[in-house]
PDB file of C-alpha atoms in Angstrom:
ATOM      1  CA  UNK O 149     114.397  98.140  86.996  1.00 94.00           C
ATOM      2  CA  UNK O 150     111.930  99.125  89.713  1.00 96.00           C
ATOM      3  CA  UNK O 151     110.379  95.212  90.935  1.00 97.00           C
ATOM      4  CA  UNK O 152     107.154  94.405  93.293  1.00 98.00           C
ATOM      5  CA  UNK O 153     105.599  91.193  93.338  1.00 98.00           C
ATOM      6  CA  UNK O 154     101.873  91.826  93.593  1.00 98.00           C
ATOM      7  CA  UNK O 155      98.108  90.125  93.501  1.00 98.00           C
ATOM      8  CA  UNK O 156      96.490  92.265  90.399  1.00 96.00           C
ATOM      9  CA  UNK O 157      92.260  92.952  90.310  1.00 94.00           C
ATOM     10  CA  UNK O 158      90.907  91.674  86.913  1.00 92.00           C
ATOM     11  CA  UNK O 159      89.383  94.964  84.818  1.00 93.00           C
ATOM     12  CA  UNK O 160      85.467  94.035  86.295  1.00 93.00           C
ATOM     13  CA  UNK O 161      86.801  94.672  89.730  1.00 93.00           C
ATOM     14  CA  UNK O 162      88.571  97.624  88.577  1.00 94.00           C
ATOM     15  CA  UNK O 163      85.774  99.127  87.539  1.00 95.00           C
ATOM     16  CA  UNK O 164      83.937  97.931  90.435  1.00 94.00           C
ATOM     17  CA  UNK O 165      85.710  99.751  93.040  1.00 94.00           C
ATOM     18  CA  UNK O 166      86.559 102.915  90.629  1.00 95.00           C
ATOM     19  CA  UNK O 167      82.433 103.305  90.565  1.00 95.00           C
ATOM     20  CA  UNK O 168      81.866 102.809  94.456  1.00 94.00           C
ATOM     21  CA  UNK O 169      84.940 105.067  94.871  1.00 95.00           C
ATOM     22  CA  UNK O 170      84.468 108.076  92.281  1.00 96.00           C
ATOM     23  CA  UNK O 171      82.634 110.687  94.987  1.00 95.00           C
ATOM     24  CA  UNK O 172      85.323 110.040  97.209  1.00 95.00           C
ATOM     25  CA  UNK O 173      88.103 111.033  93.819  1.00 95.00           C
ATOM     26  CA  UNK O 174      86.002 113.796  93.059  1.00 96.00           C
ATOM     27  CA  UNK O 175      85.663 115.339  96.338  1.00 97.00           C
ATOM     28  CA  UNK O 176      88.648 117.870  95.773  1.00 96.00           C
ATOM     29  CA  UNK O 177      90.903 116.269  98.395  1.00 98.00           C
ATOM     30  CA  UNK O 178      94.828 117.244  98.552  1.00 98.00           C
ATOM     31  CA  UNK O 179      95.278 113.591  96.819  1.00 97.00           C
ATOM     32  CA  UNK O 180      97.250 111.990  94.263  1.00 94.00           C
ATOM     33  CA  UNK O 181      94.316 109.152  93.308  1.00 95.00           C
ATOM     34  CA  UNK O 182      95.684 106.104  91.855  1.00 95.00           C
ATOM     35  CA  UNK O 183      94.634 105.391  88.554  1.00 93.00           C
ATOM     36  CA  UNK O 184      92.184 102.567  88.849  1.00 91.00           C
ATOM     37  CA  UNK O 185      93.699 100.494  86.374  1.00 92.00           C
ATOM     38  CA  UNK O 186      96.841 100.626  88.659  1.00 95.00           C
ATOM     39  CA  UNK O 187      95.473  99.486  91.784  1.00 96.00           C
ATOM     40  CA  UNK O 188      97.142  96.203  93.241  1.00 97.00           C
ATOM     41  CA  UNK O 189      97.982  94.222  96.299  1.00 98.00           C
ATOM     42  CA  UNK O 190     101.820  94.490  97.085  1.00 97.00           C
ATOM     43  CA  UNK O 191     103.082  91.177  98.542  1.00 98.00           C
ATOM     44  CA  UNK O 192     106.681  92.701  98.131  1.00 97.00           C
ATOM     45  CA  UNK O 193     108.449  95.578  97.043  1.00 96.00           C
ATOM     46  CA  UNK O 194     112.004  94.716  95.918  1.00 96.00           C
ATOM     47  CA  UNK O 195     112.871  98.408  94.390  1.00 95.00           C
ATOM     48  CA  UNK O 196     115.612  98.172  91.923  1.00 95.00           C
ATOM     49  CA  UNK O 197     116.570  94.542  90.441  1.00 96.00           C
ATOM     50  CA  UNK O 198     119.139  94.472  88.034  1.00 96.00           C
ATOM     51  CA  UNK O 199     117.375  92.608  85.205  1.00 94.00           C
ATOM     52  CA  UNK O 200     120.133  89.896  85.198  1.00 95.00           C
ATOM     53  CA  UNK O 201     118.182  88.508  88.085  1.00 96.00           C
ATOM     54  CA  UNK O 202     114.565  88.868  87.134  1.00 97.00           C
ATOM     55  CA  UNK O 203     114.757  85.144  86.227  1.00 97.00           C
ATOM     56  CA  UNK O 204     115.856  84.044  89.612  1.00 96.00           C
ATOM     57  CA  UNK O 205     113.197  86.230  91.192  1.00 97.00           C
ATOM     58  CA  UNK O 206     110.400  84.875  88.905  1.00 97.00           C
ATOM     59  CA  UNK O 207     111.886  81.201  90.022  1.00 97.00           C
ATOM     60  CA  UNK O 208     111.280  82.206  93.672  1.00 98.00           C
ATOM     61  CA  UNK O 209     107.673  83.676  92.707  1.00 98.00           C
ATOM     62  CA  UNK O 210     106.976  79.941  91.272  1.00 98.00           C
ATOM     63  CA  UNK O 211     108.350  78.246  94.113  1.00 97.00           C
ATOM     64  CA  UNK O 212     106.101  80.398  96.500  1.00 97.00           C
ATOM     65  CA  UNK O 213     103.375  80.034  94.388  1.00 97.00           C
ATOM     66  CA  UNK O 214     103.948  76.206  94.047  1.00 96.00           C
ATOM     67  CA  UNK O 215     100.350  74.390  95.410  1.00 91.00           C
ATOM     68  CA  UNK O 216      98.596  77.220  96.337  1.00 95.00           C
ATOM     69  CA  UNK O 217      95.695  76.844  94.870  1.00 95.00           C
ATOM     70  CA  UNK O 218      93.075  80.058  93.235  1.00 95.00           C
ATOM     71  CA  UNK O 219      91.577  81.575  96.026  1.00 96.00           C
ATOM     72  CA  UNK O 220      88.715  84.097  96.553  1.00 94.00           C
ATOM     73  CA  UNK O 221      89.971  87.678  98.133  1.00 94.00           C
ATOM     74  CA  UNK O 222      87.578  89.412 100.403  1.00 95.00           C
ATOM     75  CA  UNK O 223      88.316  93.504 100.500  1.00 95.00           C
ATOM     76  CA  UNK O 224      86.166  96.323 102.167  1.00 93.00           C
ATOM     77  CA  UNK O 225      86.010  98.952 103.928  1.00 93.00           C
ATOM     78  CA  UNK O 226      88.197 102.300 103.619  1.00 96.00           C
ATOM     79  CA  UNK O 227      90.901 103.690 105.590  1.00 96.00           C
ATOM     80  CA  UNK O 228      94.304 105.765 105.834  1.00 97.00           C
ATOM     81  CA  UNK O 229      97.689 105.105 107.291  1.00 96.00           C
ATOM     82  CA  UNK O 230      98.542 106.613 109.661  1.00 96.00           C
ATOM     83  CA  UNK O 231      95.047 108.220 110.178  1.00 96.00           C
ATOM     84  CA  UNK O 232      91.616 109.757 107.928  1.00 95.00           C
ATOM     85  CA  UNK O 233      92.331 113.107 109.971  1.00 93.00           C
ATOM     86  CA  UNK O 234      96.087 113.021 109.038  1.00 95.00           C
ATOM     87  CA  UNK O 235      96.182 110.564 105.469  1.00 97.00           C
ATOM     88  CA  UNK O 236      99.431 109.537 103.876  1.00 97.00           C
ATOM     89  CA  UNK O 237      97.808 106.705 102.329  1.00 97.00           C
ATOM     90  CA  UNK O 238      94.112 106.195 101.185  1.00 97.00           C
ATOM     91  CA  UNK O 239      93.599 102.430 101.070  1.00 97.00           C
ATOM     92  CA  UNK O 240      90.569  99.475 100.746  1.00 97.00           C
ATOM     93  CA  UNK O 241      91.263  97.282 103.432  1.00 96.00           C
ATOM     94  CA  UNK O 242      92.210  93.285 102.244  1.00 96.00           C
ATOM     95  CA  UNK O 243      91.178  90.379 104.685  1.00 94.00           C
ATOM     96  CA  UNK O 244      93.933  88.705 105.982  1.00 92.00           C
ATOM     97  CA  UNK O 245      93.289  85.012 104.450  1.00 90.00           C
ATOM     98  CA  UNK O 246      94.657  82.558 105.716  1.00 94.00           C
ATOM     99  CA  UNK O 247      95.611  81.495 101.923  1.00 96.00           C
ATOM    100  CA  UNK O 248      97.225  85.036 101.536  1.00 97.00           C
ATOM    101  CA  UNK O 249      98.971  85.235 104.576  1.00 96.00           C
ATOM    102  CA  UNK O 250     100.782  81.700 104.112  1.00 96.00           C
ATOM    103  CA  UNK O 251     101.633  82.974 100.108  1.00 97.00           C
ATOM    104  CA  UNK O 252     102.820  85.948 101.751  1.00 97.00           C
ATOM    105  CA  UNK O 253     105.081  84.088 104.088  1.00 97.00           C
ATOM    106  CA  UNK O 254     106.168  81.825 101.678  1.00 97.00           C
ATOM    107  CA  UNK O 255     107.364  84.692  98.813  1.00 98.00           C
ATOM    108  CA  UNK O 256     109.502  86.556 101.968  1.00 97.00           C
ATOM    109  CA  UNK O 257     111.225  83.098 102.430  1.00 97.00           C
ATOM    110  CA  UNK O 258     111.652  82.339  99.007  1.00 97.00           C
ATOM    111  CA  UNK O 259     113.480  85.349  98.403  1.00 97.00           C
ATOM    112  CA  UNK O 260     115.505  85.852 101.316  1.00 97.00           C
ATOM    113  CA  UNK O 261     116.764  82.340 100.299  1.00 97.00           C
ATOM    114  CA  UNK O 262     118.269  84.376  97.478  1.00 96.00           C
ATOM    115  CA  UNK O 263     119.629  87.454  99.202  1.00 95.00           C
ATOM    116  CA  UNK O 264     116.578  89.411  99.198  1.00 95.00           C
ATOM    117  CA  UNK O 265     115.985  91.345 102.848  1.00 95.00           C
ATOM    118  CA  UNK O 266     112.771  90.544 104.630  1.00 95.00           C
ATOM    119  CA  UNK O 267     110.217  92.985 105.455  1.00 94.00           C
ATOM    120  CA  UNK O 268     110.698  94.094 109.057  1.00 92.00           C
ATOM    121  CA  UNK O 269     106.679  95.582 109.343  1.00 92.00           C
ATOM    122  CA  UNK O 270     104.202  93.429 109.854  1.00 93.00           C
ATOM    123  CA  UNK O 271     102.089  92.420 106.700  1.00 95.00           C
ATOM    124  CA  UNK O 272      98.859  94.768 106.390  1.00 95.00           C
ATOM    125  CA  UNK O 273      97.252  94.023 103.243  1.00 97.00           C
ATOM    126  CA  UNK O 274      95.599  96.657 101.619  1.00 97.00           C
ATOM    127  CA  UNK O 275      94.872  98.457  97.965  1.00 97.00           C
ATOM    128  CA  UNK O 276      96.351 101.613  98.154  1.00 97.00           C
ATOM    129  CA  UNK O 277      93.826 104.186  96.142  1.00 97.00           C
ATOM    130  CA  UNK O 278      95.237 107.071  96.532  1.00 96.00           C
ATOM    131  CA  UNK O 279      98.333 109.017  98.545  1.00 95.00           C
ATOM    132  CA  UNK O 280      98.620 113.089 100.070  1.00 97.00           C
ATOM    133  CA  UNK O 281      99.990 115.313  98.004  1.00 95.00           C
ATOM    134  CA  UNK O 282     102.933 116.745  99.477  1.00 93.00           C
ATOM    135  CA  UNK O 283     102.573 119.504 101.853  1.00 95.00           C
ATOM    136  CA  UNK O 284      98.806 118.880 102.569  1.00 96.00           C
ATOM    137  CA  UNK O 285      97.669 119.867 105.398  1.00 95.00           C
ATOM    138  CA  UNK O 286      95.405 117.864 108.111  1.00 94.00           C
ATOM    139  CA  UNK O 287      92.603 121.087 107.875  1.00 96.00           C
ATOM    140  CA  UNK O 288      92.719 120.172 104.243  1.00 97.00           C
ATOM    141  CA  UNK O 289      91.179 116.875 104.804  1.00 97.00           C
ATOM    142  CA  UNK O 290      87.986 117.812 106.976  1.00 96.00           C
ATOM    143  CA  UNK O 291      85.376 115.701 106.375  1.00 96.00           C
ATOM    144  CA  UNK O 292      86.948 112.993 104.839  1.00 97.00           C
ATOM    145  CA  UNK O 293      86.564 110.196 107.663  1.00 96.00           C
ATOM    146  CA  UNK O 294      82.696 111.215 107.186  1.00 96.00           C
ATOM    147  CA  UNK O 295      82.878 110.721 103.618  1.00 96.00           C
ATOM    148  CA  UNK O 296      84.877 107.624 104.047  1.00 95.00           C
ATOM    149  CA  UNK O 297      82.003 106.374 106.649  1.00 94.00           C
ATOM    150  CA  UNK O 298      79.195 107.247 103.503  1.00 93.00           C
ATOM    151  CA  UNK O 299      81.264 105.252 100.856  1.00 92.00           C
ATOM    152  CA  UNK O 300      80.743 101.434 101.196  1.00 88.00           C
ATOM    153  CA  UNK O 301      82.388  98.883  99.217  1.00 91.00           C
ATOM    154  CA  UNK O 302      82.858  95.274 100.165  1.00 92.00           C
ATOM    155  CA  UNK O 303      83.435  92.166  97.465  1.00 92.00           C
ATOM    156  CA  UNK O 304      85.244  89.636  97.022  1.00 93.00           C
ATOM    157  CA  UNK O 305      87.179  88.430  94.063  1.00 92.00           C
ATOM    158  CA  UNK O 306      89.073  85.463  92.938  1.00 94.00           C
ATOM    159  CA  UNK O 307      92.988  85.499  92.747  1.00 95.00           C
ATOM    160  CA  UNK O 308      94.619  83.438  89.755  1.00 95.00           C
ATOM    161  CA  UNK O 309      98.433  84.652  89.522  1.00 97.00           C
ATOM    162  CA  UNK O 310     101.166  85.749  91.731  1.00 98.00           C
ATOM    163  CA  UNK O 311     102.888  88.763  89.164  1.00 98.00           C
ATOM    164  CA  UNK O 312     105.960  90.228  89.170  1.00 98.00           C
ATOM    165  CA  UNK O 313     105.438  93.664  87.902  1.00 98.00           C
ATOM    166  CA  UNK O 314     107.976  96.560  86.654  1.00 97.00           C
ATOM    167  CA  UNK O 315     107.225 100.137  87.348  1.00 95.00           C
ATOM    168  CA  UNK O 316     108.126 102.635  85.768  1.00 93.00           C
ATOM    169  CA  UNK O 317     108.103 106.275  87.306  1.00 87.00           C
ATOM    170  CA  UNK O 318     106.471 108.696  84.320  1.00 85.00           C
ATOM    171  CA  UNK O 319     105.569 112.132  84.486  1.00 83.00           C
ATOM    172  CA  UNK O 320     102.222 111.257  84.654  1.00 77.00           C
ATOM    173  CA  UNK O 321     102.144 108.754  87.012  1.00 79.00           C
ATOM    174  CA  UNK O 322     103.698 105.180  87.182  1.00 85.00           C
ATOM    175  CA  UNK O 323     102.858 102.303  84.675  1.00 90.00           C
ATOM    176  CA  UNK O 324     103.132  98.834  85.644  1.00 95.00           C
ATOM    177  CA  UNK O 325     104.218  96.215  83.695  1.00 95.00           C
ATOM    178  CA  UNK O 326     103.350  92.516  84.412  1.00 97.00           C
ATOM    179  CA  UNK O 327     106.881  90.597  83.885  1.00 97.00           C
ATOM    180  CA  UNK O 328     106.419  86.953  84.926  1.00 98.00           C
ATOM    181  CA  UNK O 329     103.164  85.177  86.182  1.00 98.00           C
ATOM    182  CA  UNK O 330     102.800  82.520  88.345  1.00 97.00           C
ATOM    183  CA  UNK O 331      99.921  80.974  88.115  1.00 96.00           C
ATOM    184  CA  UNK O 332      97.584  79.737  91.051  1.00 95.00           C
ATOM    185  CA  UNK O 333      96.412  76.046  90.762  1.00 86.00           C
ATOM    186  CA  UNK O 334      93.005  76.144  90.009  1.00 71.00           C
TER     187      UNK O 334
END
């Protein structure tokens, strides 16, 4: 099965940033716009894990988890990787936390401990909202970095759980799965 381990948004903060958001979805962009429900901090994609080992991996979730306690996650701001005049990626920029950047740490040790491979980039933590369809063009995205600049939205929000989640690749779009939770010490 397809495996990330991920920080999930509770449903107010969904709806939060699918309100400050919606002129930006509706603006007719070449963009695939994630569904809000979806939207999620990856700490680390692991692609396909044969489900004989989702118990190990949910072990190493705990053990990264272990003392960390509930922290609060500041996000803001809107960009695109590589660029707004050339998007791949439409994303909410995440804070780099100190708290988040140790759990982050600790997960990529915790599983290369059992055979996983560690992330070469650099950690850049960040909700992904939406991705270029395929062939778009960079004239197809004019005005975007001023529509970006017109669409604020900072808050902050408490994280509680460490989830591994499934995906699964649908017609429609992917659905996510929660398959173990580790919880955050409050």
């Amino acid at each position: 099965m397809r495996v990330f381990v991920a920080l999930n948004l509770s449903t107010a903060e969904h709806a939060r940033l699918s309100q400050a958001t919606a002129g930006l979805r509706e603006a007719g962009y070449p963009v695939r716009w994630v569904p809000p429900e979806n939207v999620h901090l990856t700490l680390k994609f692991l692609g396909e894990v044969a489900e004989g080992r989702i118990a190990e991996l949910s072990m190493a979730v705990d053990e990264a988890a272990a003392g960390v306690g509930a922290f609060r996650l500041a996000v803001g701001g809107l960009g695109a990787f590589p660029s707004l005049s050339r998007p791949q990626v439409i994303w909410v920029g995440v804070q780099l936390h100190a708290t988040l950047q140790a759990l982050q740490r600790s997960l990529e040790d915790a599983l290369a401990e059992r055979g996983y491979p560690r992330e070469e980039r650099r950690f850049r933590p960040h909700l992904t909202i939406g991705r270029a369809r395929k062939g778009a063009k960079p004239r197809e995205f004019q005005g975007l970095e001023e529509l970006v600049a017109r669409t604020p939205y900072d808050d902050a929000f408490e994280i509680r759980s460490v989830d591994v989640m499934r995906s699964r690749l649908m017609p429609s779009g992917a659905l996510y799965d929660v398959v173990h939770c580790s919880s955050l010490e409050s």
